[in-house]
Coordinates of C-alpha atoms in Angstrom, one line a residue:
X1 CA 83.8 73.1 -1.8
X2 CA 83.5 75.2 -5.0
X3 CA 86.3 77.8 -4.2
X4 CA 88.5 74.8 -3.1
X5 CA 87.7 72.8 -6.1
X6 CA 88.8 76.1 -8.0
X7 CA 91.4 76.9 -6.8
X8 CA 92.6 73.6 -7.6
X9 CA 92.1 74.0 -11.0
X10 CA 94.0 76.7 -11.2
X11 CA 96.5 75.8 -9.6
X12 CA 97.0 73.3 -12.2
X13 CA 96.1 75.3 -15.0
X14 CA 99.1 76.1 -17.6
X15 CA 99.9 79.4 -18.6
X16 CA 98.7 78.9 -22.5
X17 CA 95.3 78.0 -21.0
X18 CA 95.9 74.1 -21.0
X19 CA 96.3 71.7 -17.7
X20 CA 99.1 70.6 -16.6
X21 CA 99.8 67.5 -15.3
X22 CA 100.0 66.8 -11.0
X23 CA 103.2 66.2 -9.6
X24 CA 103.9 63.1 -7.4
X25 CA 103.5 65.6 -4.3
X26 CA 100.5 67.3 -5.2
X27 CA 98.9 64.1 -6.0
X28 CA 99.4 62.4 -3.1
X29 CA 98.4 65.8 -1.1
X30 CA 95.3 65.5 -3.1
X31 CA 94.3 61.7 -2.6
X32 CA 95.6 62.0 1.3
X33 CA 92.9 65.3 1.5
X34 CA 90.2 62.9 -0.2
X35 CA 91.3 59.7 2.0
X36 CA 90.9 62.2 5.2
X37 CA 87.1 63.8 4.9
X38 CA 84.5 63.0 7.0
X39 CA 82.6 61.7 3.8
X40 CA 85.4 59.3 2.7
X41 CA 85.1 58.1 6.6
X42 CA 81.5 57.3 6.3
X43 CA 81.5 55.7 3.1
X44 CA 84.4 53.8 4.1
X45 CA 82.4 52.7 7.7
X46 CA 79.6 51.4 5.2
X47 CA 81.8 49.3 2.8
X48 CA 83.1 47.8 6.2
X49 CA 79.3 46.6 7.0
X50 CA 78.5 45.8 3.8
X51 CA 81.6 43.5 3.2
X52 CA 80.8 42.1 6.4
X53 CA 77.8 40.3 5.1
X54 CA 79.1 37.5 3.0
X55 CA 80.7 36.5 6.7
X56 CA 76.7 36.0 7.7
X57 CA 75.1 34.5 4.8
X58 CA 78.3 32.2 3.3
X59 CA 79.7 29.5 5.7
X60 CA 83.5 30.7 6.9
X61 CA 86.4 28.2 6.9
X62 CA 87.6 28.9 10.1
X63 CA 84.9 28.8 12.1
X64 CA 82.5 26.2 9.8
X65 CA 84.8 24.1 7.7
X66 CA 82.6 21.0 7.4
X67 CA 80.1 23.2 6.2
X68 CA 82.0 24.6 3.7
X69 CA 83.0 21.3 2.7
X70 CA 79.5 20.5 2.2
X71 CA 78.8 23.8 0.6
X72 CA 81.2 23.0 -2.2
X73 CA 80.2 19.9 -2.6
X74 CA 76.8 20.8 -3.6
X75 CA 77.9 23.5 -5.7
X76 CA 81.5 22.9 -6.8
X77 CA 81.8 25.8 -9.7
X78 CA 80.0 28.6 -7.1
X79 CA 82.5 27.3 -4.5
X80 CA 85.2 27.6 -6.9
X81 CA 84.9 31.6 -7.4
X82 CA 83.8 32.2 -3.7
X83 CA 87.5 30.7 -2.8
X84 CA 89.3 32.8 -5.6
X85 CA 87.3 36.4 -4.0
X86 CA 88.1 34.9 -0.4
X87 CA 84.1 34.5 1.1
X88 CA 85.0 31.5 2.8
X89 CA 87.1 33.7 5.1
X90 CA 85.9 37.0 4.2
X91 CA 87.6 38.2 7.8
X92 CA 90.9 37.2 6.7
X93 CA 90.6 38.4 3.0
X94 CA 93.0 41.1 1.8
X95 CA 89.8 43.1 0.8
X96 CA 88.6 43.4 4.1
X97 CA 91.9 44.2 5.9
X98 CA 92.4 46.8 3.1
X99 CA 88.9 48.6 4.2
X100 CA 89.5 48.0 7.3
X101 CA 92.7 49.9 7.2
X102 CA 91.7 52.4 5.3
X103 CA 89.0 53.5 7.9
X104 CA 91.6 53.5 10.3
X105 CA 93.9 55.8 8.5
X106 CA 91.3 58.2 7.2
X107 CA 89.6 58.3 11.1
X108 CA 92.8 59.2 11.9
X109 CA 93.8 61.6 9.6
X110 CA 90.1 63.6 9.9
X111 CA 90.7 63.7 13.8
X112 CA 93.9 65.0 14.0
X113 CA 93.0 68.0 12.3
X114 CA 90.1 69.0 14.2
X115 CA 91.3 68.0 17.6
X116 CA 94.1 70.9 16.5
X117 CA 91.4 73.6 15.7
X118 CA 89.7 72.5 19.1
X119 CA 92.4 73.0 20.9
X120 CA 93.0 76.4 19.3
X121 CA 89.2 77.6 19.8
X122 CA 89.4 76.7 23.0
X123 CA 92.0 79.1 23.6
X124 CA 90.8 81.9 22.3
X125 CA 88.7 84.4 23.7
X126 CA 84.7 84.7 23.6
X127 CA 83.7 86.7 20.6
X128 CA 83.3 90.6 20.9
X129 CA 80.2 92.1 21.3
X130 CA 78.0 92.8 17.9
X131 CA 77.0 96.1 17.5
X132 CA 73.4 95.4 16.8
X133 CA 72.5 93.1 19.7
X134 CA 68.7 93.4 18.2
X135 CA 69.0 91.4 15.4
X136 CA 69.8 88.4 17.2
X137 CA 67.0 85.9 18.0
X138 CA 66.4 86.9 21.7
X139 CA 67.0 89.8 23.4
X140 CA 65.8 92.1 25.9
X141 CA 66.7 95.9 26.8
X142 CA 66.0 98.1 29.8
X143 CA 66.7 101.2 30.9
X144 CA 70.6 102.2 32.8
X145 CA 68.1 103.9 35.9
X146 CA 70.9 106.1 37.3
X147 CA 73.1 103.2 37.9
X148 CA 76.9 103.5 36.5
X149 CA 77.8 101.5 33.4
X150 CA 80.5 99.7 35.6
X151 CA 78.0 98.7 38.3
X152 CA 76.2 97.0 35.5
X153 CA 78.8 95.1 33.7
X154 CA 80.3 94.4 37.5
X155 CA 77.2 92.6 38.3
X156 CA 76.8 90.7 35.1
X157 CA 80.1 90.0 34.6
X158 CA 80.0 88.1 38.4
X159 CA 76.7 86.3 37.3
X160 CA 78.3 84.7 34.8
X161 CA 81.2 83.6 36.0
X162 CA 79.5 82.0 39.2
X163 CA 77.7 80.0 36.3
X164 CA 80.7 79.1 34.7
X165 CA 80.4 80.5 31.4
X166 CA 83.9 81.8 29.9
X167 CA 83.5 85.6 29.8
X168 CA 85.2 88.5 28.5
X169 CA 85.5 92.0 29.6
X170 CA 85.3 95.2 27.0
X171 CA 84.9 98.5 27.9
X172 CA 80.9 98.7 27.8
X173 CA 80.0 95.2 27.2
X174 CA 80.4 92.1 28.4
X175 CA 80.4 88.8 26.4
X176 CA 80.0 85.2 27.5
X177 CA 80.1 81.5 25.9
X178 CA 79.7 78.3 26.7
X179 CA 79.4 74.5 25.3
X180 CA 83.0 74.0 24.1
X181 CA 82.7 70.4 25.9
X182 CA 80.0 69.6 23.2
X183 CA 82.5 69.4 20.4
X184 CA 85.1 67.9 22.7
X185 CA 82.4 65.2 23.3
X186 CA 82.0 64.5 19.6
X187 CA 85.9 64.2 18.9
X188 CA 86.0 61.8 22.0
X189 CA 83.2 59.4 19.9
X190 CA 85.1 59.6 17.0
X191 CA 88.6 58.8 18.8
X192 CA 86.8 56.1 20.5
X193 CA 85.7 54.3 17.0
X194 CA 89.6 54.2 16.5
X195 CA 90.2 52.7 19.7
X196 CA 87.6 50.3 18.8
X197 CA 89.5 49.5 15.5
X198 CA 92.4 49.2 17.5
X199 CA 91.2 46.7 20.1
X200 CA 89.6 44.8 17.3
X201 CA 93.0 44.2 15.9
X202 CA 94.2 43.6 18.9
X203 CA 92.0 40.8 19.4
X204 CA 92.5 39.4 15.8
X205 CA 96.3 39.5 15.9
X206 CA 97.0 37.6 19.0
X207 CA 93.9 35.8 19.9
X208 CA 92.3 32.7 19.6
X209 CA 89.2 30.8 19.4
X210 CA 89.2 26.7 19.5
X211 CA 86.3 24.2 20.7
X212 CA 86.1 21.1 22.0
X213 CA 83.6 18.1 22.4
X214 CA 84.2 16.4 26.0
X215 CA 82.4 13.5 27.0
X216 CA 81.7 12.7 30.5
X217 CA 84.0 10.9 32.5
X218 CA 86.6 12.1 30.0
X219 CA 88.7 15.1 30.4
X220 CA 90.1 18.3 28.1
X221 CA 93.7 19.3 28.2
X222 CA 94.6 23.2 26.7
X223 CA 97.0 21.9 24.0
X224 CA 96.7 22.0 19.9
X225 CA 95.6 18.9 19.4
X226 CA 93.0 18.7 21.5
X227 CA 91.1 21.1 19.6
X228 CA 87.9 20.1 16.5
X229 CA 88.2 23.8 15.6
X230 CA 90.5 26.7 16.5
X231 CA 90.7 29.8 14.7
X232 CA 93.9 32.2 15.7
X233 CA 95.2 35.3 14.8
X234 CA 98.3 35.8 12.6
X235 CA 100.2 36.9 15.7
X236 CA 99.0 33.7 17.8
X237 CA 101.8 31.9 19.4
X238 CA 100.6 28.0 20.3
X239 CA 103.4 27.9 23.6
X240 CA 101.5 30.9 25.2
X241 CA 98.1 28.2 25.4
X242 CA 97.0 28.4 29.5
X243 CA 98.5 25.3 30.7
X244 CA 95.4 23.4 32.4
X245 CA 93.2 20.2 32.1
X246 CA 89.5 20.3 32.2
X247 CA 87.6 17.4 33.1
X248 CA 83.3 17.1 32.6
X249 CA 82.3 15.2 36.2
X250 CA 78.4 15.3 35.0
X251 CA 76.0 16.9 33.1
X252 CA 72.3 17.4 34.1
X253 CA 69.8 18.9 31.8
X254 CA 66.3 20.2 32.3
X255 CA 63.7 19.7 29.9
X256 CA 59.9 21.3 30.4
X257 CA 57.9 18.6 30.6
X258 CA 54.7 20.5 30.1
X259 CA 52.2 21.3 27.3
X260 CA 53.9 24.9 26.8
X261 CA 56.8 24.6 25.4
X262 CA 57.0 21.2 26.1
X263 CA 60.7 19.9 25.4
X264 CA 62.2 23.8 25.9
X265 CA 65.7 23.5 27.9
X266 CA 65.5 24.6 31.4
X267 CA 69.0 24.6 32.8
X268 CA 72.6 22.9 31.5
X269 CA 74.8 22.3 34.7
X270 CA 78.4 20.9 33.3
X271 CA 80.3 20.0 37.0
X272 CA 84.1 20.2 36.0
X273 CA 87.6 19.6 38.0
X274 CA 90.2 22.1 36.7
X275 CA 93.8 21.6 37.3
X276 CA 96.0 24.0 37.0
X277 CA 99.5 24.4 38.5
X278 CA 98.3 26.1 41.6
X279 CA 96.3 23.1 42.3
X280 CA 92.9 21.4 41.5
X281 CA 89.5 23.1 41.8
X282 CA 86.0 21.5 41.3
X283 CA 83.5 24.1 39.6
X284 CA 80.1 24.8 37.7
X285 CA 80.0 25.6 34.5
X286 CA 76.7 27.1 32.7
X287 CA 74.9 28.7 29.9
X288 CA 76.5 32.5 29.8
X289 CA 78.7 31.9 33.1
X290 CA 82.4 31.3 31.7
X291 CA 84.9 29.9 34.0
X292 CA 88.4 32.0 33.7
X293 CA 91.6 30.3 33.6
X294 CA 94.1 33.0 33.7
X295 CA 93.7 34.8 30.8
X296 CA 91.2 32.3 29.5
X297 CA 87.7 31.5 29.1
X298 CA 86.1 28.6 29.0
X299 CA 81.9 28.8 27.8
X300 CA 79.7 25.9 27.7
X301 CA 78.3 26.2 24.0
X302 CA 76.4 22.8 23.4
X303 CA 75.3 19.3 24.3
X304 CA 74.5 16.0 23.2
X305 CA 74.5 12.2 23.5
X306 CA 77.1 9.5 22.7
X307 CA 75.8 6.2 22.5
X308 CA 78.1 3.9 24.1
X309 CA 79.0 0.4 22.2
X310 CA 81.1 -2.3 22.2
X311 CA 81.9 -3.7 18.6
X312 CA 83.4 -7.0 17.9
X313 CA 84.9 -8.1 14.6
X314 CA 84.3 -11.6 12.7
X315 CA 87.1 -13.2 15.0
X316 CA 85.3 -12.5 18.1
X317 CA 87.3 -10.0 19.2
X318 CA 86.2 -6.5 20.4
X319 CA 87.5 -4.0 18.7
X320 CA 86.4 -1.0 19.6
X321 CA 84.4 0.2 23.0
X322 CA 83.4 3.4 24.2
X323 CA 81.0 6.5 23.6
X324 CA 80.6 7.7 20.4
X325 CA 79.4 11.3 19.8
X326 CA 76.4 11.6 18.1
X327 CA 74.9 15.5 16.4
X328 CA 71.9 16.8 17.0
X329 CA 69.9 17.5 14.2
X330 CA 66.6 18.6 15.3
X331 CA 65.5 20.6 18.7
X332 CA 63.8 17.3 20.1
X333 CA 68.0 15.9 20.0
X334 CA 67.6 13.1 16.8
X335 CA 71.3 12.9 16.6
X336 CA 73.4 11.4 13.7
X337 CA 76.8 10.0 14.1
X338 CA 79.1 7.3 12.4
X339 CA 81.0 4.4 14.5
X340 CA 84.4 3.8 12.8
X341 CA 85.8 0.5 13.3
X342 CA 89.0 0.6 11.2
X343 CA 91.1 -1.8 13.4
X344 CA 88.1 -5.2 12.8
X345 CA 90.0 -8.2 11.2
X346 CA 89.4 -9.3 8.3
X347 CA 87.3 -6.6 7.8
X348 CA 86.9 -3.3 8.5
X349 CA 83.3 -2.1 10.1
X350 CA 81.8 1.0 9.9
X351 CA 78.5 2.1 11.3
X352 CA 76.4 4.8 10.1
X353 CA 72.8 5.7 11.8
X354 CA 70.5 8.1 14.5
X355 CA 70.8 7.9 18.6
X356 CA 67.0 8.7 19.5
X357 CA 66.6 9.8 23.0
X358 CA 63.3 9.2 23.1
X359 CA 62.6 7.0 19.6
X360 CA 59.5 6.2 17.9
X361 CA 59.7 4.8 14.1
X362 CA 56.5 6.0 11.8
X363 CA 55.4 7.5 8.6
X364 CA 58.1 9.9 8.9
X365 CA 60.5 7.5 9.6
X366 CA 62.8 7.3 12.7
X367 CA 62.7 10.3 15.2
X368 CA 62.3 11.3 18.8
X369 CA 59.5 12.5 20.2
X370 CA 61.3 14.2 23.2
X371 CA 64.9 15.8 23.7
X372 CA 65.2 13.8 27.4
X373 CA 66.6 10.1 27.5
X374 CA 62.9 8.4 28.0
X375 CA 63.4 5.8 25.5
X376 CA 66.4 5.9 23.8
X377 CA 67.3 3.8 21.0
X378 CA 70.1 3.3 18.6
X379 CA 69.1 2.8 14.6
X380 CA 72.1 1.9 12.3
X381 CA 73.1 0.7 9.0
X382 CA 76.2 -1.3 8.7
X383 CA 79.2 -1.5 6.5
X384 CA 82.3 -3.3 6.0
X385 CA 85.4 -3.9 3.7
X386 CA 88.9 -4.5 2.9
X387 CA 91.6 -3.1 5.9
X388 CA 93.6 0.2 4.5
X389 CA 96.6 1.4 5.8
X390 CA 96.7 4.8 8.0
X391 CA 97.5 7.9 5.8
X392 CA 97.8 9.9 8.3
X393 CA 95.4 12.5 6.5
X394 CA 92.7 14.2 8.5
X395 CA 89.6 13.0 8.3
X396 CA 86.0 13.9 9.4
X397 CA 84.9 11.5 12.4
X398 CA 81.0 12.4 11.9
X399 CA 80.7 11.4 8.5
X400 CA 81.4 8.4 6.3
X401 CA 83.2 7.9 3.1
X402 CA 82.1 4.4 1.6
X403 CA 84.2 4.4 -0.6
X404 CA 85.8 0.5 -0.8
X405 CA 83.1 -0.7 1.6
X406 CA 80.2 -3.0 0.8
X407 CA 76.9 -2.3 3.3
X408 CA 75.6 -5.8 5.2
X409 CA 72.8 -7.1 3.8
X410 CA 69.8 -9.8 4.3
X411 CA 68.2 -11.1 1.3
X412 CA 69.7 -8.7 -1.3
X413 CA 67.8 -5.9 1.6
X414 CA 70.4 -3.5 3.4
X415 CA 70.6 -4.4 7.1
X416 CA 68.8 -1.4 9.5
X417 CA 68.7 -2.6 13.1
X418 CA 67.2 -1.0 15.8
X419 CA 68.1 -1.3 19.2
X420 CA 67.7 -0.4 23.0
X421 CA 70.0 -0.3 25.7
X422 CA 71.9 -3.8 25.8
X423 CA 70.8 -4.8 22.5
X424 CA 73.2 -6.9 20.8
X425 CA 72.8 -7.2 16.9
X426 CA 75.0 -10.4 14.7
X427 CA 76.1 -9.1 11.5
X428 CA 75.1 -11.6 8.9
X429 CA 77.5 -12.3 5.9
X430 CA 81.2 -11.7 7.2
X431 CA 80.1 -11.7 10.0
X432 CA 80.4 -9.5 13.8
X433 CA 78.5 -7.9 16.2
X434 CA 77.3 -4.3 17.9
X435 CA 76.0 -4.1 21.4
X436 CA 74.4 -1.0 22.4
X437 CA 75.2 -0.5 26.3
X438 CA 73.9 2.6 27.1
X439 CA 74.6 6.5 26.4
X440 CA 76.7 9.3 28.0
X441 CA 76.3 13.1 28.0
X442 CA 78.6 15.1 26.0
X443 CA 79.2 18.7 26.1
X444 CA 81.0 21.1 23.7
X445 CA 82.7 23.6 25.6
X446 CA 85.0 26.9 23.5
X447 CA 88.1 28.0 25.0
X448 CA 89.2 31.9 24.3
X449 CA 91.4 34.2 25.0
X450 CA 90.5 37.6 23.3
X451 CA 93.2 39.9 25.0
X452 CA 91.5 42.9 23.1
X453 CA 88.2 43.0 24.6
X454 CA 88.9 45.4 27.6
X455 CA 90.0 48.3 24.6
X456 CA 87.3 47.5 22.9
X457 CA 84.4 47.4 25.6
X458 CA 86.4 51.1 26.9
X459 CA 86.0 52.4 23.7
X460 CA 82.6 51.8 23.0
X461 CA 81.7 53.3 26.9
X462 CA 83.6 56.4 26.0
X463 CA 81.7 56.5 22.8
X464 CA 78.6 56.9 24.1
X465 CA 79.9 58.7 27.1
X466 CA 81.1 61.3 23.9
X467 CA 77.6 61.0 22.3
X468 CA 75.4 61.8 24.7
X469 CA 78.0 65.0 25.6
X470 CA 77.9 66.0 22.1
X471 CA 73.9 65.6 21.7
X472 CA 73.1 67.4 25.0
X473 CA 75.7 69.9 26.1
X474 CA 74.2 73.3 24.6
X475 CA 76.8 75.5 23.2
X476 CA 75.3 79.4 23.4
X477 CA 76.6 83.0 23.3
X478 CA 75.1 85.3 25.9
X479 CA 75.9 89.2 25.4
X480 CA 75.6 92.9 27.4
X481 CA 75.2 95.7 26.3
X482 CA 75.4 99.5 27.9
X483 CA 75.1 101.8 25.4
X484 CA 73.2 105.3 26.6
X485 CA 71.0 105.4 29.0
X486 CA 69.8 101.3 27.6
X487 CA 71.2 97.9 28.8
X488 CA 71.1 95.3 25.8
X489 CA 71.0 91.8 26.5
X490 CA 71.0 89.4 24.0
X491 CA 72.1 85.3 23.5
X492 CA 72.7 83.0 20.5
X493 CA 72.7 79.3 20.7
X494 CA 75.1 77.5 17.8
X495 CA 73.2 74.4 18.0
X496 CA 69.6 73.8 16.4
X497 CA 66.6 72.6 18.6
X498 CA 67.6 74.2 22.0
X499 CA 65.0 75.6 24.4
X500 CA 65.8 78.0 27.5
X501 CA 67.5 80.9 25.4
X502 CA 65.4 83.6 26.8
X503 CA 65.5 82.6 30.3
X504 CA 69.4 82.9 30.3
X505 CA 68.8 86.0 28.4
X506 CA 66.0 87.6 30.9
X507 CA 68.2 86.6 33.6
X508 CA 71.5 88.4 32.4
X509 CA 69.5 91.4 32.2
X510 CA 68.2 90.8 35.6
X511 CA 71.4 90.1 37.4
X512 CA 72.9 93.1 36.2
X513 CA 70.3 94.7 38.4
X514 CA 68.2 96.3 35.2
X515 CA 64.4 95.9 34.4
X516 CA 63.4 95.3 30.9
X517 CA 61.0 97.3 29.4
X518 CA 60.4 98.1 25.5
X519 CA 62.6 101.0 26.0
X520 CA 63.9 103.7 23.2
X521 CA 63.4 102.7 19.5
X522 CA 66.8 100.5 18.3
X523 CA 69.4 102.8 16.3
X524 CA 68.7 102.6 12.5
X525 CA 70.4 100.4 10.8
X526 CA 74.1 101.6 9.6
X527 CA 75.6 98.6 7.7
X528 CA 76.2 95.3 8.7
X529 CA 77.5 94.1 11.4
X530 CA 81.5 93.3 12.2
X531 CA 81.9 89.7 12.4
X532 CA 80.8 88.4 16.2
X533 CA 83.7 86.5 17.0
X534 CA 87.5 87.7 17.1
X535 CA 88.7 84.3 17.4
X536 CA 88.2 81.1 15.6
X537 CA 84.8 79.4 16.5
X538 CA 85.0 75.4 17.5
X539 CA 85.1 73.5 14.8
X540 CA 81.8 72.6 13.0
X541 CA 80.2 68.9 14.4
X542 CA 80.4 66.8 12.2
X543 CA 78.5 63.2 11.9

């Protein structure tokens, strides 16, 4: 680093002694060297965790938008500056996409380089023999016995071939490597992380994730609106949507009824009819066992109750029926929910209260003891005012804006009724009704298509596939030696930590038919030795 950062100095120096100043080229030839080292990678690859941990701790917009809603709510100058530096969607903020791409460029542009120098020390012949085989870390000599130099390089030569080493061939020595996989290994990891990146992209660009709350007896069909959520990439295209319907048949749930872990889920069975234009099929769909639907996946994400009610205005006229999903809130299943009757005459009703499979009221207030339908009851508050016309404006079904409503009340006291299955409770005042017939299951089901996951689940195999090459593949250097009447055998292993150097040595030595001994005194020392290698060496690894 020192003679490169020199000689960029003077490269820039002016003849008078002063600097001159970088042209446009040799600029950009300097940033694109910076943008390209492995340390520039690294640090890049920890920015791109680091930025990824707003996503975790701040609730995202796509994904979470009622909580975000909340979020700013309760803290409405915070939420104001985490828009404006994009942590509501920190995926799909320029800051991210600008790390992100710049660890794809600079993975790129260190690989390509090296894979080049591979492919060129690959080529290359094994290095020549050193003249002082002695001073490397193991060797062994023996005497030549009467047998010809030729008969001894012959027979090593053939040894290690048979074992596959690449060898060359001098005229009184023999020289052998091995291990060039291990840096081939380590450039296939770091290709792989850009294949990763790229099936990443993939997945961003063109696919989508949407979810859906089905109740039973009612049905899904794979269209826009039928979506609470969906999230899509940039290069999402609505018209190529799986054309199917789903419908939820049943739902049965398992709760442990004993003292351990009494109220712990045991099993979620959603039975479903799928249609599809090749026909209709009736299937299962569980916990971790997606149903595919062409290039689509359906999971089973959640369930729930929806109380079902039948709500009639001051007229006497029902105007509204049906299941109404309720949240859970809690892991024995007390669920909140609204009931929004905008179409009661001359008022508008609303309802706003807890479903309680298994309800008890006490000290710390309404709850259920138990996340199974034992005793389920229905607690509500009631509202009502003037009729106002559609907007059209979206509008969050599980919560209620009061706004122009007055809550029902008995003597000056807000009305809170409780009630069980076919309960019927008469509004004072204005006047109405709720009955409470009963409850279905509900089940919240997400629908996928990420068309990058087969890159990206490749790449990471072939990553560690690369890995474990690169951390157990021994490169080494094994040597021979006739010189005189003595046979020098010697090895060198070019990774750190390796074990077995002296067996391959002793058995060099031994399959060229010599016997090691101590033998005659080395020769004294006449300079340094020539460099070991007359071609380039791999590459150094790199992490």
């Amino acid at each position: 680093m020192r003679d490169r950062d020199e000689g960029r100095t003077a490269s820039t120096a002016a003849p008078g002694g002063g600097r001159k100043r970088l042209g446009v080229l040799e600029a950009l030839r300097i940033a694109w060297a910076q943008l390209t080292s492995m340390r520039t990678a690294l640090l890049l690859l920890f920015l791109l965790a680091l930025a990824a941990i707003p996503g975790s701790l701040v609730p995202q917009r796509p994904t979470a938008p009622l909580k975000v809603r909340d979020f700013a709510a309760q803290n409405p100058e915070l939420a104001v500056w985490y828009d404006r530096l994009g942590l509501f969607d920190v995926y799909g903020s320029p800051w991210f996409a600008a790390v992100y791409l710049l660890l794809f460029v600079s993975l790129i542009g260190c690989i390509v380089p090296r894979i080049a120098v591979y492919a060129k020390a690959v080529r290359a012949r094994p290095p020549a023999t050193p003249r002082r085989l002695d001073r490397l870390p193991e060797w062994v000599r023996g005497p030549l016995a009467g047998r010809r130099p030729s008969e001894v390089l012959d027979a090593a030569e053939e040894h290690l071939r048979r074992r596959r080493w690449r060898v060359r061939r001098d005229d009184d020595s023999v020289s052998a490597e091995r291990g060039y996989v291990r840096e081939a290994g380590n450039l296939v990891f770091h290709l792989s992380l850009v294949v990763v990146l790229v099936g990443l992209a993939w997945t961003s660009l063109f696919g989508f994730r949407g979810t859906a709350v089905v109740v039973v007896g009612s049905g899904f069909t794979n269209t826009l609106t039928q979506y609470d959520e969906l999230t899509a990439g940039g290069a999402f295209d609505p018209a190529d949507l799986e054309p199917f319907t789903l419908s939820l048949d049943d739902f049965a749930v398992e709760f442990e009824t004993g003292s351990v872990q009494r109220g712990a889920a045991r099993s979620f069975d959603a039975t479903v009819t799928v249609r599809t234009s090749a026909g209709e099929t009736q299937q299962h769909l569980t916990v971790n066992e997606p149903l595919e639907i062409g290039g689509t996946e359906v999971h089973l994400l959640g369930h729930g109750y929806a109380p079902i009610v039948t709500v009639r205005d001051a007229n006497g006229d029902v105007a509204y029926s049906g299941p109404v999903v309720f949240l859970p809130q809690d892991g024995n299943f007390t669920s909140s929910g609204v009931i929004k009757v905008p179409d009661a005459r001359p008022y508008r009703m609303a309802f706003e209260g807890l479903f309680l499979p298994t309800g008890t009221v006490d000290t710390a207030g309404p709850r259920s003891l138990f996340p199974d339908a034992l005793v389920p009851e229905l607690v509500l508050n009631a509202w009502y005012g003037e009729p106002v016309a559609a907007s059209g404006a979206p509008e969050n079904v599980y919560t209620l804006d009061t706004t122009g409503l007055t809550q029902y009340t008995v003597d000056g006291a807000p009305v809170a009724m409780r009630l069980s299955p076919g309960d019927t409770y008469d509004l004072p005042g204005p006047g109405g009704s709720i009955t409470f017939e009963g409850y279905k299951r509900w089940a919240k089901i997400q629908v996928s298509r990420t068309p990058g996951t087969w890159v990206t689940l490749g790449a990471v195999a072939l990553a560690v596939t690369g890995l474990s090459v690169s951390l157990f593949v021994r490169p080494r250097r094994l040597w021979l030696r006739v010189a005189g009447g003595t046979v020098v055998a010697a090895g060198l292993d070019k990774a750190d930590g390796r074990t077995g150097l002296d067996e391959d040595v002793a058995e060099l030595l031994a399959a060229a038919g010599v016997d090691a001994d101590d033998g005659p005194d080395p020769p004294p020392d006449d300079g340094p030795d020539p460099p070991p290698d007359d071609g380039p060496d791999p590459p150094p690894r790199e992490t």
